[in-house]
CSV table of N, CA and C in Angstrom, one decimal:
chain,number,residue,atom,x,y,z
A,11,MET,N,-80.8,-48.8,-4.2
A,11,MET,CA,-79.9,-49.7,-5.0
A,11,MET,C,-80.6,-50.5,-5.9
A,12,GLN,N,-80.3,-50.6,-7.3
A,12,GLN,CA,-81.0,-51.4,-8.2
A,12,GLN,C,-80.5,-52.7,-8.3
A,13,HIS,N,-81.3,-53.7,-8.4
A,13,HIS,CA,-81.1,-55.1,-8.6
A,13,HIS,C,-81.8,-55.5,-9.8
A,14,GLN,N,-80.8,-56.4,-10.8
A,14,GLN,CA,-81.7,-57.0,-11.8
A,14,GLN,C,-81.8,-58.6,-11.6
A,15,PHE,N,-82.5,-59.1,-12.0
A,15,PHE,CA,-82.8,-60.4,-12.0
A,15,PHE,C,-83.2,-60.8,-13.4
A,16,THR,N,-82.6,-62.1,-13.7
A,16,THR,CA,-83.3,-62.8,-14.8
A,16,THR,C,-84.3,-64.0,-14.3
A,17,VAL,N,-85.8,-64.0,-14.6
A,17,VAL,CA,-86.7,-64.7,-14.0
A,17,VAL,C,-87.2,-65.7,-14.8
A,18,GLN,N,-87.3,-67.0,-14.6
A,18,GLN,CA,-87.7,-67.9,-15.6
A,18,GLN,C,-89.0,-68.3,-15.2
A,19,GLY,N,-89.9,-68.5,-16.0
A,19,GLY,CA,-91.1,-69.1,-15.7
A,19,GLY,C,-92.5,-68.1,-15.9
A,20,MET,N,-92.1,-66.9,-15.8
A,20,MET,CA,-93.1,-65.7,-15.9
A,20,MET,C,-93.9,-65.7,-17.5
A,21,THR,N,-95.2,-66.0,-17.4
A,21,THR,CA,-95.7,-66.0,-18.9
A,21,THR,C,-96.9,-65.0,-19.0
A,22,CYS,N,-97.3,-64.6,-17.8
A,22,CYS,CA,-98.6,-63.6,-18.1
A,22,CYS,C,-98.6,-62.3,-16.9
A,23,GLY,N,-99.8,-61.6,-16.9
A,23,GLY,CA,-99.8,-60.9,-16.1
A,23,GLY,C,-100.1,-61.3,-14.6
A,24,HIS,N,-100.6,-62.5,-14.3
A,24,HIS,CA,-100.7,-63.1,-13.1
A,24,HIS,C,-99.3,-63.2,-12.5
A,25,CYS,N,-98.5,-63.6,-13.3
A,25,CYS,CA,-96.9,-64.0,-12.9
A,25,CYS,C,-96.5,-62.9,-12.8
A,26,GLU,N,-96.5,-61.6,-13.5
A,26,GLU,CA,-96.0,-60.4,-13.2
A,26,GLU,C,-96.5,-59.9,-11.8
A,27,ARG,N,-97.7,-60.2,-11.4
A,27,ARG,CA,-98.3,-59.6,-10.1
A,27,ARG,C,-97.9,-60.2,-9.1
A,28,ALA,N,-97.5,-61.9,-9.4
A,28,ALA,CA,-97.1,-62.4,-8.1
A,28,ALA,C,-95.5,-62.2,-8.0
A,29,VAL,N,-94.7,-61.9,-8.9
A,29,VAL,CA,-93.4,-61.2,-8.5
A,29,VAL,C,-93.4,-60.0,-8.0
A,30,VAL,N,-94.3,-59.1,-8.4
A,30,VAL,CA,-94.2,-57.8,-7.8
A,30,VAL,C,-94.7,-58.0,-6.4
A,31,HIS,N,-95.6,-58.7,-6.1
A,31,HIS,CA,-96.3,-59.0,-4.7
A,31,HIS,C,-95.1,-59.5,-4.0
A,32,ALA,N,-94.3,-60.4,-4.3
A,32,ALA,CA,-93.3,-61.1,-3.5
A,32,ALA,C,-92.3,-60.2,-3.1
A,33,VAL,N,-91.9,-59.5,-4.3
A,33,VAL,CA,-90.8,-58.5,-3.8
A,33,VAL,C,-91.4,-57.2,-2.8
A,34,ARG,N,-92.5,-56.9,-2.9
A,34,ARG,CA,-93.2,-56.0,-1.9
A,34,ARG,C,-93.3,-56.5,-0.4
A,35,GLU,N,-93.2,-57.8,-0.5
A,35,GLU,CA,-93.5,-58.4,0.7
A,35,GLU,C,-92.0,-58.3,1.6
A,36,VAL,N,-90.9,-58.1,0.9
A,36,VAL,CA,-89.8,-57.8,1.4
A,36,VAL,C,-89.6,-56.4,1.3
A,37,ASP,N,-90.0,-55.5,0.5
A,37,ASP,CA,-89.7,-54.1,0.8
A,37,ASP,C,-91.2,-53.6,0.2
A,38,THR,N,-91.9,-53.0,1.1
A,38,THR,CA,-93.4,-52.3,0.6
A,38,THR,C,-93.0,-51.2,-0.2
A,39,ASP,N,-91.9,-50.5,-0.4
A,39,ASP,CA,-91.5,-49.3,-0.9
A,39,ASP,C,-90.8,-49.8,-2.3
A,40,ALA,N,-90.4,-50.8,-2.4
A,40,ALA,CA,-89.6,-51.4,-3.6
A,40,ALA,C,-90.4,-50.6,-4.9
A,41,LEU,N,-89.6,-50.3,-5.9
A,41,LEU,CA,-90.1,-50.2,-7.4
A,41,LEU,C,-89.7,-51.4,-8.3
A,42,VAL,N,-90.6,-51.9,-9.0
A,42,VAL,CA,-90.5,-53.3,-9.4
A,42,VAL,C,-90.8,-53.1,-10.9
A,43,LYS,N,-89.9,-53.4,-12.0
A,43,LYS,CA,-90.3,-53.3,-13.4
A,43,LYS,C,-90.2,-54.8,-13.7
A,44,VAL,N,-91.2,-55.4,-14.5
A,44,VAL,CA,-91.0,-56.7,-15.0
A,44,VAL,C,-91.2,-56.6,-16.6
A,45,ASP,N,-90.2,-57.4,-17.2
A,45,ASP,CA,-90.3,-57.4,-18.6
A,45,ASP,C,-90.9,-58.6,-18.9
A,46,LEU,N,-91.8,-59.2,-19.3
A,46,LEU,CA,-92.4,-60.5,-19.5
A,46,LEU,C,-91.7,-61.1,-20.6
A,47,GLY,N,-91.4,-60.4,-21.6
A,47,GLY,CA,-90.8,-61.0,-23.1
A,47,GLY,C,-89.4,-61.4,-22.9
A,48,THR,N,-88.5,-60.8,-21.9
A,48,THR,CA,-87.2,-61.0,-21.6
A,48,THR,C,-87.0,-61.6,-20.3
A,49,GLY,N,-88.1,-61.6,-19.4
A,49,GLY,CA,-87.8,-62.4,-18.3
A,49,GLY,C,-87.0,-61.3,-17.2
A,50,GLN,N,-86.8,-60.1,-17.5
A,50,GLN,CA,-86.0,-59.4,-16.6
A,50,GLN,C,-86.8,-58.6,-15.8
A,51,VAL,N,-86.4,-58.5,-14.4
A,51,VAL,CA,-86.9,-57.9,-13.4
A,51,VAL,C,-85.9,-57.0,-12.6
A,52,THR,N,-86.3,-55.7,-12.6
A,52,THR,CA,-85.6,-54.7,-12.1
A,52,THR,C,-86.3,-54.2,-10.8
A,53,VAL,N,-85.4,-53.9,-9.7
A,53,VAL,CA,-86.3,-53.9,-8.5
A,53,VAL,C,-85.1,-52.8,-8.0
A,54,ASP,N,-85.6,-51.6,-7.4
A,54,ASP,CA,-85.2,-50.6,-6.6
A,54,ASP,C,-85.6,-50.7,-5.2
A,55,SER,N,-84.5,-51.2,-4.4
A,55,SER,CA,-84.7,-51.6,-3.0
A,55,SER,C,-83.5,-51.2,-2.3
A,56,ASP,N,-83.5,-51.1,-0.9
A,56,ASP,CA,-82.5,-51.0,0.1
A,56,ASP,C,-82.4,-52.5,0.5
A,57,LYS,N,-83.1,-53.5,0.4
A,57,LYS,CA,-83.0,-54.9,0.7
A,57,LYS,C,-82.1,-55.4,0.0
A,58,SER,N,-81.6,-56.6,0.5
A,58,SER,CA,-80.4,-57.4,0.0
A,58,SER,C,-80.9,-58.0,-1.1
A,59,ARG,N,-80.1,-58.2,-2.1
A,59,ARG,CA,-80.4,-59.1,-3.4
A,59,ARG,C,-80.8,-60.2,-3.0
A,60,ASP,N,-80.1,-61.1,-2.2
A,60,ASP,CA,-80.7,-62.3,-1.8
A,60,ASP,C,-82.0,-62.3,-1.1
A,61,ALA,N,-82.5,-61.5,-0.3
A,61,ALA,CA,-83.7,-61.6,0.5
A,61,ALA,C,-84.6,-61.5,-0.8
A,62,ILE,N,-84.5,-60.4,-1.9
A,62,ILE,CA,-85.4,-60.3,-2.9
A,62,ILE,C,-85.6,-61.6,-3.9
A,63,ALA,N,-84.3,-62.3,-4.1
A,63,ALA,CA,-84.3,-63.3,-5.1
A,63,ALA,C,-84.9,-64.4,-4.2
A,64,ASN,N,-84.9,-64.7,-3.1
A,64,ASN,CA,-85.5,-65.8,-2.2
A,64,ASN,C,-87.0,-65.5,-2.1
A,65,ALA,N,-87.5,-64.2,-2.0
A,65,ALA,CA,-88.9,-64.0,-2.1
A,65,ALA,C,-89.6,-64.6,-3.6
A,66,ILE,N,-88.8,-64.1,-4.5
A,66,ILE,CA,-89.4,-64.5,-5.9
A,66,ILE,C,-89.3,-65.9,-6.1
A,67,ARG,N,-88.2,-66.7,-5.5
A,67,ARG,CA,-88.2,-68.1,-5.7
A,67,ARG,C,-89.3,-68.8,-4.9
A,68,GLU,N,-89.6,-68.3,-3.7
A,68,GLU,CA,-90.9,-68.9,-3.0
A,68,GLU,C,-92.1,-68.7,-3.7
A,69,GLU,N,-92.3,-67.6,-4.6
A,69,GLU,CA,-93.5,-67.8,-5.7
A,69,GLU,C,-93.3,-68.9,-6.5
A,70,GLY,N,-92.4,-69.5,-6.8
A,70,GLY,CA,-92.3,-70.6,-7.6
A,70,GLY,C,-91.2,-70.5,-8.9
A,71,TYR,N,-90.8,-69.3,-9.0
A,71,TYR,CA,-90.1,-69.1,-10.3
A,71,TYR,C,-88.6,-69.2,-10.0
A,72,GLN,N,-87.9,-69.4,-11.2
A,72,GLN,CA,-86.4,-69.7,-10.9
A,72,GLN,C,-85.7,-68.3,-11.2
A,73,VAL,N,-84.8,-68.0,-10.4
A,73,VAL,CA,-83.8,-66.8,-10.5
A,73,VAL,C,-82.5,-67.1,-10.8
A,74,ALA,N,-82.2,-66.6,-12.1
A,74,ALA,CA,-80.8,-67.0,-12.4
A,74,ALA,C,-79.8,-65.9,-11.5
A,75,ALA,N,-78.6,-66.8,-11.2
A,75,ALA,CA,-77.7,-66.3,-10.4
A,75,ALA,C,-76.9,-65.0,-10.9
């Protein structure tokens, strides 16, 4: 299942790696694409949208509903 998120606060490669790491803590097999310019994060995962969003929030980023 593909999930789309708008994530605020990502500004650099470190932010990108932190978001990818957070998602992979929930699903080690997730495919994660991050577009820093638009703040869009696309995740291919069987895990719930809420679980993924919460993992990103725990890294300190805001996830739009």
